[in-house]
Structure formats: structure tokens, C-alpha cells
XYZ file of C-alpha atoms in Angstrom:
442
model
C -16.437 14.510 -0.144
C -18.836 16.770 -2.071
C -16.331 19.614 -1.702
C -13.687 17.450 -3.313
C -15.963 16.555 -6.248
C -16.984 20.183 -6.850
C -13.416 21.393 -6.619
C -12.222 18.827 -9.143
C -15.137 19.158 -11.572
C -13.167 21.619 -13.700
C -10.192 19.237 -13.745
C -12.383 16.422 -15.065
C -14.071 18.628 -17.663
C -10.703 19.399 -19.263
C -9.708 15.737 -19.635
C -10.572 13.140 -22.260
C -13.425 10.733 -21.607
C -11.113 7.821 -20.846
C -9.314 9.722 -18.102
C -12.616 10.942 -16.628
C -13.882 7.355 -16.335
C -10.501 6.280 -14.941
C -10.474 8.866 -12.137
C -14.138 8.307 -11.284
C -13.444 4.564 -11.183
C -10.560 5.091 -8.759
C -12.741 7.332 -6.579
C -15.596 4.796 -6.388
C -13.482 1.632 -6.265
C -13.250 1.036 -2.482
C -16.750 2.081 -1.399
C -18.764 1.174 -4.534
C -16.788 -1.577 -6.234
C -19.332 -2.519 -8.958
C -19.588 1.101 -10.152
C -15.863 1.752 -9.775
C -14.879 -1.371 -11.691
C -17.429 -0.539 -14.419
C -15.914 2.931 -14.923
C -12.406 1.445 -14.968
C -13.524 -1.107 -17.562
C -14.908 1.673 -19.773
C -11.650 3.613 -19.441
C -9.710 0.456 -20.319
C -11.778 -0.135 -23.476
C -11.247 3.485 -24.548
C -7.504 3.128 -23.960
C -7.290 -0.018 -26.093
C -9.239 1.552 -28.957
C -6.919 4.547 -28.805
C -3.583 2.739 -28.321
C -4.008 -0.807 -29.708
C -1.292 -0.380 -32.346
C 1.039 1.187 -29.783
C 0.571 -1.768 -27.420
C 1.333 -4.279 -30.180
C 4.452 -2.430 -31.358
C 5.945 -2.043 -27.867
C 8.284 -5.007 -27.337
C 8.248 -4.528 -23.570
C 4.596 -5.657 -23.661
C 5.432 -9.037 -25.216
C 5.830 -10.788 -21.818
C 2.228 -9.802 -21.031
C 0.932 -11.306 -24.292
C 3.021 -14.421 -23.642
C 1.628 -14.674 -20.108
C -1.964 -14.470 -21.403
C -1.110 -17.175 -23.962
C 0.246 -19.462 -21.219
C -2.897 -18.908 -19.129
C -5.156 -19.911 -22.028
C -3.037 -22.951 -22.989
C -2.912 -24.096 -19.356
C -6.681 -23.712 -18.935
C -7.513 -25.536 -22.168
C -5.109 -28.339 -21.259
C -6.427 -28.756 -17.701
C -10.145 -28.479 -18.419
C -10.488 -29.998 -21.903
C -7.500 -32.112 -22.987
C -5.514 -33.614 -20.087
C -7.994 -33.475 -17.246
C -6.224 -34.638 -14.050
C -7.813 -37.599 -12.315
C -8.068 -35.548 -9.122
C -10.191 -32.913 -10.926
C -12.669 -35.205 -12.709
C -15.444 -34.249 -10.286
C -14.391 -30.591 -10.126
C -16.524 -27.982 -11.909
C -14.514 -26.939 -14.966
C -16.580 -23.761 -15.296
C -14.884 -22.477 -12.107
C -11.487 -22.769 -13.809
C -12.669 -20.603 -16.699
C -14.561 -18.109 -14.551
C -11.478 -17.542 -12.397
C -9.554 -16.349 -15.433
C -11.279 -13.012 -14.722
C -8.899 -12.743 -11.753
C -5.906 -12.804 -14.105
C -6.408 -11.815 -17.748
C -8.236 -8.481 -17.113
C -5.508 -7.502 -14.645
C -2.787 -8.147 -17.220
C -4.738 -6.161 -19.815
C -5.283 -3.410 -17.245
C -1.522 -3.167 -16.786
C -1.278 -2.260 -20.481
C -4.326 -0.029 -20.802
C -4.084 2.063 -17.633
C -0.592 3.309 -18.551
C -2.253 5.863 -20.841
C -3.739 7.636 -17.797
C -0.474 7.752 -15.809
C 1.978 9.160 -18.329
C 2.688 12.477 -16.591
C 3.395 13.722 -13.076
C 0.107 15.636 -13.150
C -1.842 12.475 -14.025
C -0.179 10.532 -11.214
C -0.901 13.239 -8.648
C -4.536 13.351 -9.804
C -4.676 9.573 -9.380
C -3.360 9.977 -5.819
C -5.959 12.661 -5.046
C -8.901 10.562 -6.214
C -7.538 7.433 -4.525
C -7.204 9.139 -1.127
C -10.569 10.890 -1.454
C -12.194 7.575 -2.356
C -10.560 5.933 0.666
C -12.221 8.338 3.125
C -15.317 6.040 3.313
C -12.984 3.182 4.243
C -11.696 5.201 7.216
C -15.254 6.156 8.186
C -16.296 2.482 8.065
C -13.330 1.525 10.280
C -14.186 4.220 12.809
C -17.867 3.258 12.903
C -17.112 -0.469 13.141
C -14.597 0.079 15.935
C -16.872 2.306 18.029
C -20.398 1.053 17.348
C -22.136 -2.296 17.256
C -23.223 -3.785 13.929
C -24.934 -7.155 13.829
C -24.447 -7.683 10.113
C -23.114 -6.087 6.935
C -24.680 -3.011 5.294
C -26.325 -3.692 1.937
C -27.462 -0.959 -0.468
C -29.393 -1.172 -3.768
C -30.452 -4.805 -3.290
C -26.937 -6.004 -2.603
C -25.204 -4.049 -5.372
C -23.115 -2.240 -2.747
C -22.064 -4.165 0.362
C -20.053 -2.884 3.313
C -18.906 -5.676 5.618
C -19.429 -3.762 8.843
C -20.147 -6.639 11.213
C -18.629 -5.911 14.618
C -15.620 -8.224 15.116
C -15.412 -10.583 18.060
C -13.614 -9.384 21.180
C -9.885 -9.231 20.522
C -10.368 -9.478 16.743
C -9.073 -6.922 14.281
C -10.928 -4.073 12.610
C -11.726 -4.625 8.915
C -13.976 -1.683 7.964
C -16.033 -2.168 4.809
C -13.810 -5.085 3.753
C -14.742 -8.685 4.551
C -11.344 -9.442 6.091
C -8.763 -7.404 8.086
C -6.014 -8.527 5.680
C -7.826 -6.815 2.798
C -7.947 -3.604 4.805
C -4.213 -3.917 5.510
C -3.437 -4.259 1.793
C -5.573 -1.271 0.867
C -4.098 1.015 3.522
C -0.509 -0.042 2.773
C -1.093 0.926 -0.855
C -2.753 4.235 0.037
C -0.481 5.496 2.843
C 2.480 6.432 0.576
C 0.109 8.392 -1.688
C -1.297 10.399 1.236
C 2.299 11.201 2.224
C 3.018 12.181 -1.376
C 0.101 14.620 -1.410
C 1.346 16.190 1.832
C 4.675 16.859 0.131
C 3.276 18.301 -3.106
C 0.379 20.262 -1.587
C 0.970 24.008 -1.357
C -1.846 24.863 1.068
C -1.375 24.423 4.805
C -5.045 23.480 5.260
C -4.710 20.640 2.749
C -1.520 19.444 4.408
C -3.242 19.344 7.811
C -6.184 17.338 6.425
C -3.851 14.920 4.646
C -1.735 14.580 7.785
C -4.837 13.610 9.783
C -5.801 11.096 7.090
C -2.275 9.608 7.173
C -2.435 9.307 10.971
C -5.802 7.529 10.679
C -4.370 5.172 8.038
C -1.535 4.326 10.432
C -3.845 3.939 13.442
C -6.187 1.511 11.694
C -3.229 -0.406 10.257
C -2.076 -0.988 13.833
C -5.614 -1.874 14.975
C -5.803 -4.711 12.436
C -3.296 -6.593 14.655
C -1.681 -7.852 11.450
C 2.014 -8.677 11.172
C 1.830 -7.784 7.483
C 0.427 -4.425 8.520
C 3.346 -3.771 10.887
C 5.940 -4.881 8.309
C 4.326 -2.796 5.573
C 4.216 0.209 7.865
C 7.942 -0.149 8.592
C 8.666 -0.291 4.842
C 6.684 2.915 4.261
C 8.336 4.735 7.200
C 11.855 3.741 6.120
C 11.174 4.759 2.532
C 9.630 8.101 3.477
C 12.012 9.174 6.243
C 15.134 7.262 5.139
C 16.979 4.472 6.911
C 19.226 6.860 8.870
C 16.348 8.878 10.347
C 14.474 5.676 11.053
C 17.395 4.233 12.998
C 18.070 7.505 14.786
C 14.431 7.598 15.875
C 14.027 3.917 16.756
C 17.311 3.252 18.590
C 16.871 5.897 21.344
C 13.241 4.808 21.898
C 14.232 1.125 21.971
C 17.103 1.799 24.368
C 14.900 3.875 26.673
C 12.223 1.160 26.577
C 14.786 -1.522 27.423
C 16.164 0.426 30.404
C 12.636 1.180 31.602
C 11.717 -2.494 31.397
C 14.792 -3.430 33.434
C 13.835 -0.889 36.074
C 10.228 -2.087 36.142
C 11.313 -5.711 36.474
C 13.499 -4.814 39.437
C 10.796 -2.769 41.129
C 7.788 -4.938 40.291
C 9.502 -8.293 40.917
C 9.282 -9.310 37.221
C 5.537 -8.577 37.009
C 6.053 -6.603 33.814
C 7.925 -9.483 32.208
C 5.198 -11.924 33.235
C 2.527 -9.638 31.803
C 4.482 -9.284 28.565
C 4.658 -13.042 28.027
C 1.014 -13.531 28.978
C -0.239 -10.804 26.662
C -2.489 -12.364 24.013
C -1.170 -10.398 21.027
C 2.494 -10.906 21.971
C 1.948 -14.642 22.524
C 0.171 -14.984 19.192
C 3.022 -13.258 17.330
C 5.738 -15.294 19.089
C 3.974 -18.609 18.548
C 3.133 -17.980 14.906
C 6.638 -16.724 14.188
C 8.733 -19.409 15.838
C 6.556 -22.532 16.009
C 7.173 -23.644 12.445
C 5.879 -27.200 12.980
C 2.321 -25.993 13.563
C 2.420 -22.828 11.509
C -0.439 -23.041 9.018
C 1.426 -20.978 6.388
C 4.278 -23.512 6.263
C 1.832 -26.373 5.850
C -0.072 -24.599 3.087
C 3.179 -23.797 1.267
C 4.248 -27.463 1.530
C 0.929 -28.411 0.007
C 1.332 -25.918 -2.870
C 4.922 -27.017 -3.577
C 3.839 -30.673 -3.731
C 1.203 -29.806 -6.364
C 3.686 -27.724 -8.358
C 6.133 -30.671 -8.391
C 3.434 -32.861 -9.935
C 2.510 -30.397 -12.715
C 5.387 -27.918 -13.056
C 4.851 -26.768 -16.648
C 1.168 -25.918 -17.125
C -0.181 -26.156 -13.580
C -3.572 -27.325 -12.354
C -5.788 -24.421 -13.409
C -7.158 -21.355 -11.656
C -9.259 -21.857 -8.492
C -8.206 -25.513 -8.039
C -5.877 -25.113 -5.050
C -8.484 -25.261 -2.212
C -10.096 -28.327 -3.786
C -6.783 -30.178 -4.249
C -5.512 -29.073 -0.843
C -8.490 -30.736 0.792
C -8.303 -33.737 -1.562
C -4.703 -34.456 -0.544
C -5.043 -33.440 3.097
C -4.306 -36.948 4.370
C -1.574 -37.984 1.938
C 1.420 -36.031 3.305
C 4.283 -37.911 4.923
C 4.828 -37.321 7.769
C 1.144 -36.499 8.422
C 0.420 -32.803 8.929
C -2.337 -31.079 10.819
C -4.723 -29.992 8.067
C -5.440 -26.286 7.698
C -8.294 -25.306 5.394
C -7.050 -22.812 2.782
C -8.672 -20.934 -0.101
C -5.300 -20.149 -1.701
C -1.586 -20.846 -1.288
C -0.822 -17.654 0.718
C 2.009 -16.725 -1.655
C 1.499 -14.997 -4.998
C 4.388 -16.744 -6.748
C 3.379 -20.210 -5.525
C -0.213 -19.427 -6.502
C 0.784 -18.516 -10.043
C 2.965 -21.629 -10.369
C 0.178 -23.855 -9.051
C -2.454 -22.345 -11.344
C -0.538 -21.978 -14.614
C 2.896 -23.576 -14.139
C 6.413 -22.516 -13.206
C 7.170 -20.858 -16.596
C 4.246 -18.462 -16.044
C 5.278 -17.693 -12.465
C 8.911 -17.129 -13.467
C 7.885 -14.944 -16.416
C 5.782 -12.658 -14.205
C 8.322 -12.678 -11.345
C 11.282 -11.805 -13.585
C 9.249 -9.098 -15.330
C 8.352 -7.556 -11.949
C 11.968 -7.654 -10.742
C 13.196 -6.160 -14.013
C 10.587 -3.371 -13.912
C 11.292 -2.458 -10.274
C 15.079 -2.560 -10.704
C 14.840 -0.354 -13.789
C 12.645 2.194 -11.999
C 15.032 2.226 -9.019
C 18.003 2.731 -11.356
C 16.294 5.611 -13.139
C 15.253 7.048 -9.787
C 18.885 7.689 -8.925
C 19.367 9.580 -12.202
C 16.333 11.838 -11.808
C 17.035 15.584 -11.573
C 13.407 16.570 -11.024
C 12.374 16.575 -7.346
C 8.636 16.129 -7.973
C 9.273 13.283 -10.393
C 11.709 11.717 -7.924
C 9.204 11.997 -5.063
C 6.346 10.505 -7.099
C 8.453 7.556 -8.292
C 9.881 6.940 -4.825
C 6.523 6.770 -3.045
C 4.906 4.928 -5.971
C 7.491 2.175 -5.717
C 7.142 2.192 -1.907
C 3.449 1.385 -2.310
C 4.298 -1.361 -4.814
C 6.953 -2.956 -2.593
C 4.569 -2.842 0.367
C 1.880 -4.827 -1.462
C 4.459 -7.303 -2.807
C 5.690 -7.883 0.744
C 2.153 -8.692 1.872
C 1.709 -11.167 -0.982
C 4.703 -13.205 0.136
C 2.585 -14.588 3.003
C -0.988 -13.821 1.934
C -3.183 -13.545 -1.180
C -5.388 -10.475 -0.871
C -5.055 -10.261 -4.661
C -8.351 -12.133 -5.022
C -10.268 -9.110 -3.746
C -11.231 -7.276 -6.942
C -10.567 -3.818 -5.475
C -7.016 -4.764 -4.555
C -6.120 -6.615 -7.772
C -7.268 -3.647 -9.871
C -5.212 -1.284 -7.735
C -2.179 -3.577 -8.046
C -2.289 -3.568 -11.849
C -2.618 0.237 -11.774
C 0.474 0.456 -9.549
C 2.521 -1.558 -12.030
C 1.075 0.437 -14.936
C 2.287 3.593 -13.196
C 5.766 2.132 -12.742
C 5.927 1.182 -16.419
C 4.738 4.606 -17.590
C 7.310 6.303 -15.339
C 10.107 4.706 -17.371
C 8.946 6.533 -20.490
C 8.500 9.739 -18.479
C 12.022 9.526 -17.061
C 13.495 8.790 -20.494
C 11.821 11.849 -21.973
C 12.994 13.990 -19.041
C 16.587 12.796 -19.421
C 16.504 13.471 -23.175
C 15.149 16.975 -22.545
C 17.977 17.667 -20.100
C 20.546 16.489 -22.665
C 18.992 18.637 -25.380
C 19.058 21.703 -23.121
């Protein structure tokens, strides 16, 4: 870690103050969130002072300003003007405080673009992100191999690592409070470690990065998360290509199938019995196919019922768990109640909080941005630029996939990283345009 900082000191000294704070914020974000977020906030303020006129003149930023306007109108309406009867006893301050989960992220999408405008800046971002994630891997290793009774607290609670040893059969979570948060972080980081392997020119660096990538993959598997497995498949397919993936998987799957048949013949179906009795396999099968008792389905039904009642301006941020419990006995037919802190789907969450127009605005903007980057990706004649964009969008698609069935967005580390991912996608459009124009001029 110290070697990395010393080696990159000269890089930082040559950059503007905003970019220095940005890279330091990325480095400290996972292990020291308060310090990392503070540095990112400083870099964001510097960016806005420097580029405020540019942000206002860029028409592609108008959906962001409109989205912030909808958030404020929805919050004022819900907490001050048309207070729903169900929320009369609810603390309105929570609705306003939870705007910090949304408005700063939208502003970050605008401001962080200034630090991701070139291939060099994006590679530097990847370097500091992976270096900053090393403590996450260390925490996973320590948690998995040693006993911790409680979390680790430093500086009177300013820095907290949730290192409590999980119960037997539970998943590893590292310094995060939940295994799903670890999954989201590693799914975002894995494509960037693969990117650095590709662009690194030293064999020693490639070996270190390869080991880090293997550890990312190992701890993803150890989380026992379906989202982790799905995200890993997305990354593998994107990195190796669908043809290589199929050529690798099909022979292994066929060999496994034939081996299982042989084992069942020899062992009188003992292998098959073990397979069905395995705890992890049973959990996956039951949660995948038993839709009547699947908690996700019930939570989504709950969210959709609230959205139907207030489709235009929503109920306000942070209100879903309160309303979900309030209406737990009103569904017809009656459903087994599952306590939930969010709707387990980012698009349903946005619609519940601020209305369908807000959710559609953000969703369409995301689809438009991704489709445009993918279209420009096919036109790129620069291999490094192509590789960066490809793995950047892989990371983005991986985290979107996770948010179709979960909401790790509410962890500040992850939401900040998400807005930086989208900022990088947006800045790559300008980069690709300039590259194409340079090719035409040549």
C-alpha cells in the first residue's frame, strides 16, 4: 500500500487540486468512508466552481436538473402540502434527510466527469480504486479465517469495519455490514482489475493484479450470493467473449454430466441424493422456483401497490419500510409478511419515492447513455479506448443487474461509485467524438 502511494506521488503532484482530491477519495472510499467521501466532496465542489457554466450549457445535463426538480417537488408535496394520511405520524425530517441519498449522487454524475475525460484519467481511477480495495480483500481474508466477536472501530467510531464472524454457513462480508454490499463492490471492481492487467506493461504488476482478480472472484463465490454468481458470469462473458465462454463451459458441463451419471450408477444415486440435500443448492432451488413464498415477489407486490396509489409524485424518500409494515395486513389474498428496508429494485424504489415520471426519466436516460456508448464502442479504432469503454460498461451493467433484485445503492460507498461509473460513461462519449473527429481530420 505504501509502495503504491510513494510510486504515485509524482502522478498526484502533476495534477490539479480537484483531481488529487478525487483520486485520494477513491483510494480511501472503501476502507475509510468518511475521509474518502470528504475528499470526493471537495473535488466535486472544485469541479462545479470550474465548470458551472459548462454544466448549464450542456443540454444532455437537462434530464439531471429535471430529476432534481422532481425530487424537490415530490418532497415538498409529501411532507408539507399533501401529507398522506398513512404518513401523519411519520417523521418528515427523515424524508428530507434521505434526499442526501439522491441529490448529491445526481450532482456527482455531473461533477466527476471532469476527472474522467481522458484514457489516462480513467486508468488512474482504476489504479486507485483497486489499490483502495486491497483492505477489503484483507478484511475478507481475516474474517473468513479468524474469529471476531464484534466490528472494529477506529477513532471513536469514525472508521468502522464490520468484521464480526458470520454464523456457520453464512456468507463472508469483509468490512461491509452485509454480504450483498461486498458483492456489489467486487462486481464493480473486478472489470477494472482485469483492465489493469491488460494495460500494464510489467510482468510483476500483471502477476499481482492477476492474484487480486482471483481473490475478488474467490470472495465473490464465498458470499453465496446469486447476484454474485450472475455478476461474475456477466464479467467473464464480457472479458472473454461469448464464444470462448461457451467453448469453455460446454465441455466442462458435458464432462460433469457424464461423471454424475457414472457416479449415480456406481453409488446407487448417493450423489444425486447428496446434491438435493445440499443446503446451498436447496436454498437456490427454493428461492428461485417457489414464487408463492419468495420474499422478493412479495416486496415487489407491496411496492407496486404503493406506486399505483401515488404514481406521479410518489410517497417520499425513506417511506417504503414504514408503509410496507403499515399495510402488511391489507393485501388480498393475505401474504406472509417479510420485513423490508427497501423495495429490492432500483426502478421500483425510485417510482415509490418520487413517482413514475422520475423513475422513467432516470431509466430512459440510463438506457440511452448505455446504448450510445455501446454504439460508439463498435466505431472505436483505438484499442486502449475500446478496452477501457468495454470493461467500464461491463462494471456498470454488473451493478445494474444486482439492483434489479436488491438495493445496495443505500450504502454510501456504493452509491458514490455508481455515480462515478455513469460519469465515466458520459465523459467517454465526448472522448470518442473527439477521437473520431481527429481520425477524420487526419
